mmCIF file of C-alpha atoms in Angstrom:
data_model
loop_
_atom_site.group_PDB
_atom_site.id
_atom_site.type_symbol
_atom_site.label_atom_id
_atom_site.label_comp_id
_atom_site.label_asym_id
_atom_site.label_seq_id
_atom_site.Cartn_x
_atom_site.Cartn_y
_atom_site.Cartn_z
ATOM 1 C CA MET A 1 129.808 87.121 116.029
ATOM 2 C CA ASP A 2 126.908 88.066 118.302
ATOM 3 C CA SER A 3 128.586 86.636 121.400
ATOM 4 C CA GLU A 4 131.694 88.720 120.662
ATOM 5 C CA ILE A 5 129.605 91.861 120.270
ATOM 6 C CA ASN A 6 127.514 91.274 123.389
ATOM 7 C CA SER A 7 130.638 90.650 125.452
ATOM 8 C CA LYS A 8 131.802 94.195 124.913
ATOM 9 C CA ASP A 9 131.279 96.119 128.109
ATOM 10 C CA ASN A 10 130.056 99.348 126.534
ATOM 11 C CA LEU A 11 127.492 97.642 124.323
ATOM 12 C CA GLN A 12 126.380 95.314 127.106
ATOM 13 C CA GLU A 13 125.791 98.335 129.327
ATOM 14 C CA ILE A 14 123.668 99.964 126.626
ATOM 15 C CA LEU A 15 121.689 96.740 126.191
ATOM 16 C CA ASN A 16 121.108 96.434 129.944
ATOM 17 C CA THR A 17 119.815 100.013 130.132
ATOM 18 C CA LEU A 18 117.597 99.589 127.069
ATOM 19 C CA GLU A 19 116.263 96.290 128.416
ATOM 20 C CA VAL A 20 114.810 98.183 131.394
ATOM 21 C CA ASP A 21 113.111 100.609 128.985
ATOM 22 C CA ARG A 22 111.893 97.741 126.810
ATOM 23 C CA LYS A 23 110.244 95.934 129.729
ATOM 24 C CA LYS A 24 108.486 99.120 130.813
ATOM 25 C CA ILE A 25 107.210 99.788 127.281
ATOM 26 C CA SER A 26 106.108 96.169 126.823
ATOM 27 C CA GLU A 27 104.219 96.111 130.135
ATOM 28 C CA THR A 28 102.533 99.437 129.392
ATOM 29 C CA TYR A 29 101.410 98.194 125.965
ATOM 30 C CA LYS A 30 99.972 95.059 127.620
ATOM 31 C CA SER A 31 98.219 97.223 130.200
ATOM 32 C CA SER A 32 96.659 99.271 127.376
ATOM 33 C CA TYR A 33 95.411 96.111 125.671
ATOM 34 C CA ILE A 34 93.864 94.938 128.956
ATOM 35 C CA LEU A 35 92.057 98.264 129.340
ATOM 36 C CA PHE A 36 90.708 97.988 125.784
ATOM 37 C CA GLY A 37 89.508 94.467 126.554
ATOM 38 C CA LEU A 38 87.892 95.617 129.808
ATOM 39 C CA ALA A 39 86.038 98.385 127.945
ATOM 40 C CA VAL A 40 84.624 95.837 125.506
ATOM 41 C CA VAL A 41 83.569 93.475 128.331
ATOM 42 C CA ILE A 42 81.788 96.280 130.219
ATOM 43 C CA LEU A 43 79.983 97.325 127.020
ATOM 44 C CA ILE A 44 78.881 93.736 126.323
ATOM 45 C CA VAL A 45 77.684 93.255 129.919
ATOM 46 C CA GLY A 46 75.715 96.513 129.744
ATOM 47 C CA LEU A 47 74.000 95.371 126.554
ATOM 48 C CA ALA A 48 73.358 91.912 128.026
ATOM 49 C CA ILE A 49 71.532 93.302 131.087
ATOM 50 C CA GLU A 50 69.693 95.773 128.859
ATOM 51 C CA PHE A 51 71.448 98.752 130.393
ATOM 52 C CA PRO A 52 73.391 100.145 127.373
ATOM 53 C CA THR A 53 74.029 103.527 129.009
ATOM 54 C CA LEU A 54 75.914 101.855 131.854
ATOM 55 C CA GLY A 55 77.821 99.732 129.373
ATOM 56 C CA PHE A 56 78.749 102.712 127.197
ATOM 57 C CA TYR A 57 79.848 105.102 129.938
ATOM 58 C CA GLY A 58 81.328 102.352 132.069
ATOM 59 C CA GLY A 59 83.424 101.140 129.129
ATOM 60 C CA LEU A 60 84.371 104.652 128.054
ATOM 61 C CA VAL A 61 86.575 105.297 131.090
ATOM 62 C CA PRO A 62 89.026 102.364 130.636
ATOM 63 C CA PHE A 63 88.968 102.943 126.872
ATOM 64 C CA ILE A 64 90.052 106.610 127.198
ATOM 65 C CA VAL A 65 92.715 105.729 129.779
ATOM 66 C CA GLY A 66 93.978 102.959 127.490
ATOM 67 C CA ILE A 67 94.150 105.304 124.476
ATOM 68 C CA ILE A 68 96.105 107.958 126.395
ATOM 69 C CA GLN A 69 98.437 105.348 127.799
ATOM 70 C CA TYR A 70 98.922 103.695 124.377
ATOM 71 C CA PHE A 71 99.858 106.882 122.507
ATOM 72 C CA LYS A 72 102.166 108.034 125.297
ATOM 73 C CA THR A 73 103.908 104.664 125.121
ATOM 74 C CA ASN A 74 104.146 104.981 121.322
ATOM 75 C CA ASP A 75 106.258 108.115 121.742
ATOM 76 C CA GLU A 76 108.505 106.323 124.244
ATOM 77 C CA ALA A 77 108.801 103.335 121.891
ATOM 78 C CA LYS A 78 109.943 105.592 119.033
ATOM 79 C CA ILE A 79 112.747 106.990 121.195
ATOM 80 C CA TYR A 80 113.693 103.481 122.352
ATOM 81 C CA LYS A 81 113.853 102.191 118.760
ATOM 82 C CA PHE A 82 115.950 105.178 117.638
ATOM 83 C CA VAL A 83 118.426 104.715 120.501
ATOM 84 C CA TYR A 84 118.642 101.010 119.662
ATOM 85 C CA LYS A 85 119.608 101.752 116.057
ATOM 86 C CA THR A 86 122.027 104.590 116.789
ATOM 87 C CA ASN A 87 123.769 102.781 119.650
ATOM 88 C CA VAL A 88 123.339 99.009 119.463
ATOM 89 C CA VAL A 89 123.150 98.495 115.685
ATOM 90 C CA ALA A 90 125.692 101.247 114.953
ATOM 91 C CA SER A 91 128.189 99.698 117.375
ATOM 92 C CA ALA A 92 127.633 96.188 116.005
ATOM 93 C CA LEU A 93 128.284 97.354 112.436
ATOM 94 C CA LYS A 94 131.855 98.276 113.382
ATOM 95 C CA ASN A 95 132.592 94.580 113.882
ATOM 96 C CA ILE A 96 132.005 94.039 110.160
ATOM 97 C CA ASN A 97 133.754 97.174 108.900
ATOM 98 C CA GLU A 98 134.846 100.255 110.852
ATOM 99 C CA SER A 99 133.597 102.515 108.062
ATOM 100 C CA LEU A 100 129.968 101.371 108.342
ATOM 101 C CA VAL A 101 127.455 103.891 109.683
ATOM 102 C CA ILE A 102 123.663 103.830 109.960
ATOM 103 C CA ILE A 103 121.316 106.815 109.638
ATOM 104 C CA PRO A 104 117.871 105.496 110.693
ATOM 105 C CA GLN A 105 115.827 108.460 109.496
ATOM 106 C CA SER A 106 117.480 108.558 106.068
ATOM 107 C CA GLY A 107 117.267 106.225 103.084
ATOM 108 C CA LEU A 108 117.379 106.067 99.299
ATOM 109 C CA PRO A 109 115.801 109.240 97.856
ATOM 110 C CA GLU A 110 112.724 108.685 95.707
ATOM 111 C CA TYR A 111 114.306 110.464 92.746
ATOM 112 C CA GLU A 112 117.229 108.018 92.870
ATOM 113 C CA PHE A 113 114.849 105.056 93.083
ATOM 114 C CA ILE A 114 113.191 106.311 89.886
ATOM 115 C CA SER A 115 116.419 107.249 88.076
ATOM 116 C CA SER A 116 117.931 103.814 88.805
ATOM 117 C CA GLU A 117 115.560 102.453 86.110
ATOM 118 C CA LEU A 118 115.212 99.226 88.076
ATOM 119 C CA PHE A 119 111.430 99.434 87.823
ATOM 120 C CA THR A 120 109.096 100.611 85.095
ATOM 121 C CA THR A 121 106.420 102.075 87.416
ATOM 122 C CA GLU A 122 106.871 105.288 89.373
ATOM 123 C CA PRO A 123 105.621 105.152 92.982
ATOM 124 C CA ASP A 124 102.626 107.042 94.321
ATOM 125 C CA ARG A 125 103.672 106.227 97.863
ATOM 126 C CA TYR A 126 107.295 105.823 98.884
ATOM 127 C CA LYS A 127 108.918 104.924 102.215
ATOM 128 C CA THR A 128 112.598 104.422 102.954
ATOM 129 C CA GLN A 129 114.699 104.163 106.110
ATOM 130 C CA ASP A 130 117.862 102.815 107.719
ATOM 131 C CA LEU A 131 120.518 104.061 105.334
ATOM 132 C CA ILE A 132 123.790 102.171 105.875
ATOM 133 C CA SER A 133 126.929 103.322 104.105
ATOM 134 C CA GLY A 134 130.594 102.398 104.087
ATOM 135 C CA THR A 135 133.690 101.637 102.056
ATOM 136 C CA ASN A 136 135.049 98.216 101.193
ATOM 137 C CA ASP A 137 138.655 98.720 100.149
ATOM 138 C CA LYS A 138 138.388 101.135 97.172
ATOM 139 C CA THR A 139 134.637 100.917 96.682
ATOM 140 C CA SER A 140 132.015 103.120 98.331
ATOM 141 C CA PHE A 141 128.590 101.555 98.794
ATOM 142 C CA TRP A 142 125.323 102.216 100.581
ATOM 143 C CA PHE A 143 121.937 100.557 100.924
ATOM 144 C CA ALA A 144 118.551 101.164 102.524
ATOM 145 C CA GLU A 145 115.162 99.581 103.049
ATOM 146 C CA VAL A 146 112.565 100.714 100.530
ATOM 147 C CA HIS A 147 108.832 100.164 100.136
ATOM 148 C CA ALA A 148 107.432 101.665 96.927
ATOM 149 C CA GLU A 149 103.760 101.404 95.913
ATOM 150 C CA TYR A 150 101.430 102.589 93.180
ATOM 151 C CA LYS A 151 97.698 103.095 93.489
ATOM 152 C CA THR A 152 94.672 102.218 91.422
ATOM 153 C CA GLU A 153 91.119 103.389 91.936
ATOM 154 C CA THR A 154 87.859 101.554 91.380
ATOM 155 C CA ARG A 155 84.326 102.870 91.546
ATOM 156 C CA ASP A 156 81.200 101.105 92.661
ATOM 157 C CA LYS A 157 77.832 102.066 94.130
ATOM 158 C CA ASN A 158 79.526 102.987 97.431
ATOM 159 C CA GLY A 159 81.948 105.414 95.797
ATOM 160 C CA THR A 160 85.633 105.423 94.873
ATOM 161 C CA LYS A 161 88.032 102.963 96.489
ATOM 162 C CA THR A 162 91.819 103.282 96.443
ATOM 163 C CA HIS A 163 93.944 100.144 96.164
ATOM 164 C CA TRP A 164 97.677 100.061 96.878
ATOM 165 C CA HIS A 165 100.024 97.699 95.037
ATOM 166 C CA THR A 166 103.659 97.011 95.868
ATOM 167 C CA ILE A 167 106.223 97.906 93.197
ATOM 168 C CA PHE A 168 109.081 96.851 95.399
ATOM 169 C CA LYS A 169 109.729 96.005 99.030
ATOM 170 C CA GLY A 170 113.220 95.150 100.181
ATOM 171 C CA ILE A 171 116.727 96.581 100.075
ATOM 172 C CA ILE A 172 118.269 98.703 97.321
ATOM 173 C CA PHE A 173 122.065 98.422 97.225
ATOM 174 C CA VAL A 174 124.180 101.049 95.453
ATOM 175 C CA ALA A 175 127.913 100.916 94.722
ATOM 176 C CA ASP A 176 130.418 103.083 92.870
ATOM 177 C CA PHE A 177 131.339 101.270 89.639
ATOM 178 C CA ASN A 178 134.288 103.564 88.822
ATOM 179 C CA LYS A 179 133.075 104.218 85.278
ATOM 180 C CA ASN A 180 130.930 106.956 83.766
ATOM 181 C CA PHE A 181 128.453 105.004 81.651
ATOM 182 C CA GLU A 182 127.403 106.608 78.384
ATOM 183 C CA VAL A 183 123.940 105.034 78.674
ATOM 184 C CA SER A 184 122.060 102.851 81.141
ATOM 185 C CA THR A 185 122.115 99.069 81.139
ATOM 186 C CA VAL A 186 119.361 97.290 83.073
ATOM 187 C CA VAL A 187 119.117 93.612 84.016
ATOM 188 C CA ARG A 188 115.640 92.478 85.121
ATOM 189 C CA PRO A 189 114.191 89.082 86.084
ATOM 190 C CA LYS A 190 112.909 87.107 83.132
ATOM 191 C CA GLY A 191 109.209 86.540 83.701
ATOM 192 C CA PHE A 192 106.208 86.605 81.399
ATOM 193 C CA GLY A 193 106.047 90.409 81.372
ATOM 194 C CA ALA A 194 109.768 90.764 80.827
ATOM 195 C CA SER A 195 109.779 88.130 78.092
ATOM 196 C CA LEU A 196 106.885 89.774 76.276
ATOM 197 C CA GLY A 197 108.589 93.149 76.510
ATOM 198 C CA ALA A 198 111.806 91.607 75.249
ATOM 199 C CA TRP A 199 110.004 90.063 72.262
ATOM 200 C CA PHE A 200 108.435 93.401 71.292
ATOM 201 C CA SER A 201 111.709 95.225 71.836
ATOM 202 C CA LYS A 202 113.575 92.790 69.628
ATOM 203 C CA ASN A 203 110.985 92.145 66.926
ATOM 204 C CA VAL A 204 108.709 95.175 66.728
ATOM 205 C CA PHE A 205 110.289 98.335 68.096
ATOM 206 C CA SER A 206 112.625 99.666 70.766
ATOM 207 C CA PHE A 207 111.296 101.537 73.787
ATOM 208 C CA GLY A 208 113.148 104.861 73.764
ATOM 209 C CA ASN A 209 115.896 103.301 71.624
ATOM 210 C CA THR A 210 116.440 100.660 74.338
ATOM 211 C CA GLU A 211 117.093 97.216 72.932
ATOM 212 C CA VAL A 212 117.406 93.753 74.375
ATOM 213 C CA VAL A 213 121.029 92.644 74.630
ATOM 214 C CA GLN A 214 121.676 89.044 73.650
ATOM 215 C CA LEU A 215 124.553 87.753 75.756
ATOM 216 C CA GLU A 216 126.790 84.734 75.396
ATOM 217 C CA ASN A 217 125.860 83.185 78.747
ATOM 218 C CA THR A 218 122.760 81.027 78.154
ATOM 219 C CA GLU A 219 122.044 80.559 81.855
ATOM 220 C CA PHE A 220 122.189 84.331 82.363
ATOM 221 C CA ASP A 221 119.841 84.968 79.418
ATOM 222 C CA ASN A 222 117.432 82.348 80.752
ATOM 223 C CA LYS A 223 117.316 84.059 84.154
ATOM 224 C CA PHE A 224 117.400 87.731 83.104
ATOM 225 C CA VAL A 225 116.458 90.126 80.314
ATOM 226 C CA THR A 226 119.097 92.796 79.667
ATOM 227 C CA TYR A 227 118.189 96.167 78.168
ATOM 228 C CA SER A 228 120.554 98.873 76.943
ATOM 229 C CA ARG A 229 120.831 101.755 74.478
ATOM 230 C CA ASN A 230 124.384 100.695 73.713
ATOM 231 C CA GLN A 231 124.971 97.018 72.943
ATOM 232 C CA ILE A 232 128.769 97.399 72.973
ATOM 233 C CA GLU A 233 128.884 99.099 76.372
ATOM 234 C CA ALA A 234 126.450 96.558 77.834
ATOM 235 C CA ARG A 235 128.706 93.698 76.780
ATOM 236 C CA TYR A 236 131.721 95.612 78.059
ATOM 237 C CA ILE A 237 130.076 95.813 81.502
ATOM 238 C CA LEU A 238 128.554 92.329 81.511
ATOM 239 C CA THR A 239 131.705 90.352 80.867
ATOM 240 C CA PRO A 240 131.555 86.545 81.155
ATOM 241 C CA ALA A 241 133.134 86.821 84.619
ATOM 242 C CA MET A 242 130.637 89.487 85.742
ATOM 243 C CA MET A 243 127.659 87.423 84.533
ATOM 244 C CA GLU A 244 128.901 84.412 86.476
ATOM 245 C CA ARG A 245 129.305 86.538 89.603
ATOM 246 C CA ILE A 246 125.793 87.967 89.220
ATOM 247 C CA LEU A 247 124.385 84.455 88.828
ATOM 248 C CA ASP A 248 126.246 83.316 91.947
ATOM 249 C CA LEU A 249 124.931 86.328 93.870
ATOM 250 C CA ASN A 250 121.396 85.694 92.650
ATOM 251 C CA ASN A 251 121.585 82.033 93.708
ATOM 252 C CA LYS A 252 122.164 83.189 97.290
ATOM 253 C CA CYS A 253 118.894 85.152 97.289
ATOM 254 C CA ASP A 254 115.350 83.893 97.826
ATOM 255 C CA SER A 255 113.952 86.067 95.012
ATOM 256 C CA THR A 256 115.466 87.112 91.679
ATOM 257 C CA ILE A 257 117.401 90.369 91.877
ATOM 258 C CA SER A 258 117.355 93.324 89.458
ATOM 259 C CA ILE A 259 120.473 95.302 88.503
ATOM 260 C CA SER A 260 121.166 98.535 86.669
ATOM 261 C CA PHE A 261 124.360 100.321 85.648
ATOM 262 C CA ILE A 262 123.778 104.041 85.323
ATOM 263 C CA HIS A 263 125.530 107.337 86.163
ATOM 264 C CA SER A 264 128.737 105.533 87.226
ATOM 265 C CA LYS A 265 126.800 103.499 89.806
ATOM 266 C CA MET A 266 125.527 99.981 90.079
ATOM 267 C CA TYR A 267 122.096 99.455 91.663
ATOM 268 C CA ILE A 268 120.845 96.084 92.916
ATOM 269 C CA ALA A 269 117.295 95.483 94.140
ATOM 270 C CA PHE A 270 116.851 92.645 96.650
ATOM 271 C CA PRO A 271 113.168 91.795 97.245
ATOM 272 C CA LEU A 272 112.751 91.057 100.972
ATOM 273 C CA SER A 273 109.738 90.866 103.268
ATOM 274 C CA HIS A 274 111.627 91.102 106.579
ATOM 275 C CA ASN A 275 112.019 94.485 108.263
ATOM 276 C CA TYR A 276 115.583 94.736 109.576
ATOM 277 C CA PHE A 277 117.256 96.719 112.377
ATOM 278 C CA GLU A 278 114.109 96.992 114.517
ATOM 279 C CA ALA A 279 114.330 96.799 118.301
ATOM 280 C CA PRO A 280 112.152 94.062 119.833
ATOM 281 C CA ILE A 281 109.335 95.161 122.133
ATOM 282 C CA HIS A 282 107.963 91.935 123.557
ATOM 283 C CA SER A 283 111.163 89.850 123.572
ATOM 284 C CA SER A 284 114.432 90.344 125.417
ATOM 285 C CA LEU A 285 117.308 92.478 124.161
ATOM 286 C CA LEU A 286 119.666 90.157 126.027
ATOM 287 C CA ALA A 287 119.011 87.156 123.759
ATOM 288 C CA PRO A 288 122.317 85.812 122.341
ATOM 289 C CA ASP A 289 120.947 85.789 118.774
ATOM 290 C CA LEU A 290 119.552 89.336 118.976
ATOM 291 C CA LEU A 291 121.609 90.699 116.061
ATOM 292 C CA THR A 292 122.056 87.553 113.987
ATOM 293 C CA ASP A 293 119.646 88.369 111.139
ATOM 294 C CA ASP A 294 120.569 92.068 111.008
ATOM 295 C CA LEU A 295 124.298 91.462 110.869
ATOM 296 C CA SER A 296 123.889 88.652 108.346
ATOM 297 C CA ILE A 297 122.149 90.946 105.848
ATOM 298 C CA VAL A 298 124.739 93.709 106.406
ATOM 299 C CA LYS A 299 127.588 91.232 105.909
ATOM 300 C CA PHE A 300 125.895 89.989 102.748
ATOM 301 C CA MET A 301 125.618 93.539 101.341
ATOM 302 C CA HIS A 302 129.164 94.389 102.417
ATOM 303 C CA ASP A 303 130.570 91.301 100.665
ATOM 304 C CA ILE A 304 128.867 92.138 97.352
ATOM 305 C CA VAL A 305 131.857 94.339 96.576
ATOM 306 C CA HIS A 306 134.094 91.271 96.647
ATOM 307 C CA GLU A 307 131.457 88.980 95.116
ATOM 308 C CA LEU A 308 131.312 91.182 92.015
ATOM 309 C CA ASP A 309 135.010 92.104 92.132
ATOM 310 C CA LEU A 310 134.239 95.827 92.214
ATOM 311 C CA ASN A 311 137.630 96.694 93.699
ATOM 312 C CA THR A 312 139.379 95.601 90.524
ATOM 313 C CA ARG A 313 139.646 98.942 88.742
ATOM 314 C CA ILE A 314 139.697 97.951 85.063
ATOM 315 C CA TRP A 315 138.240 101.378 84.170
ATOM 316 C CA GLY A 316 138.897 104.893 85.248
ATOM 317 C CA LYS A 317 136.283 107.610 85.501
ATOM 318 C CA GLU A 318 136.529 110.078 82.680
#
């Protein structure tokens, strides 16, 4: 796929132009690092010959020049990365589906992340970018990279320290499910915390009238815990065929996914550590495998519509 994309004259021309910019940015970054290193060497030499003033002022000059050069290059790198996404990545997406578009500065809104009910902790710090949207046959879908964190604070003799903990890092996928759900149904990985919550929900009380749904698929129940305020609707959504498709989808992922059905939408959280759609700085844009990982993840998200058979309209929106 990459060779077909790179053979296109218009995209190849963009890549050639950006490659010139990339080399300039890379060399300037390296020059800044050399200046920082030179400043440290001069300072160390000054201290070694017991002439700290010479070391300090002698090292200050390359350090200041390096700082100015570094931050100026940072601004150029931001423009370069934006052009890469809006030209190279955007053009490559059309080879998967003509409807696909990318908006680098946009993402999944924080309120939607919270209202998806995929996670039980609200973020104190939230970052999202690279919104990609499109239509696969009858089904609209979109997804974005998300990094959500919560903070804790500890106190010791030196004062208060803030610690950041990841709630989720990866891609949130959203698709139109063509049904207005009466309540939410949430499918989460079955771990110790989920199992304990499921036990309390089933045997002691229900959290906000949300109960654990016992489903007929043993493998599915062993992998996930399903919560809903409406047992009948949950089973109506999670048909035997749908559970098998979700299991198949999950088996293709490195980490267990989470799914929710709410407000006529389906949300899927894919935990991922890799940051996609970023332009390389210190490696060539002309590499034949430049877009392999990025296009693979987009193709994977695009094909979810078929994987879960979302184009089969067994319901109509009321």
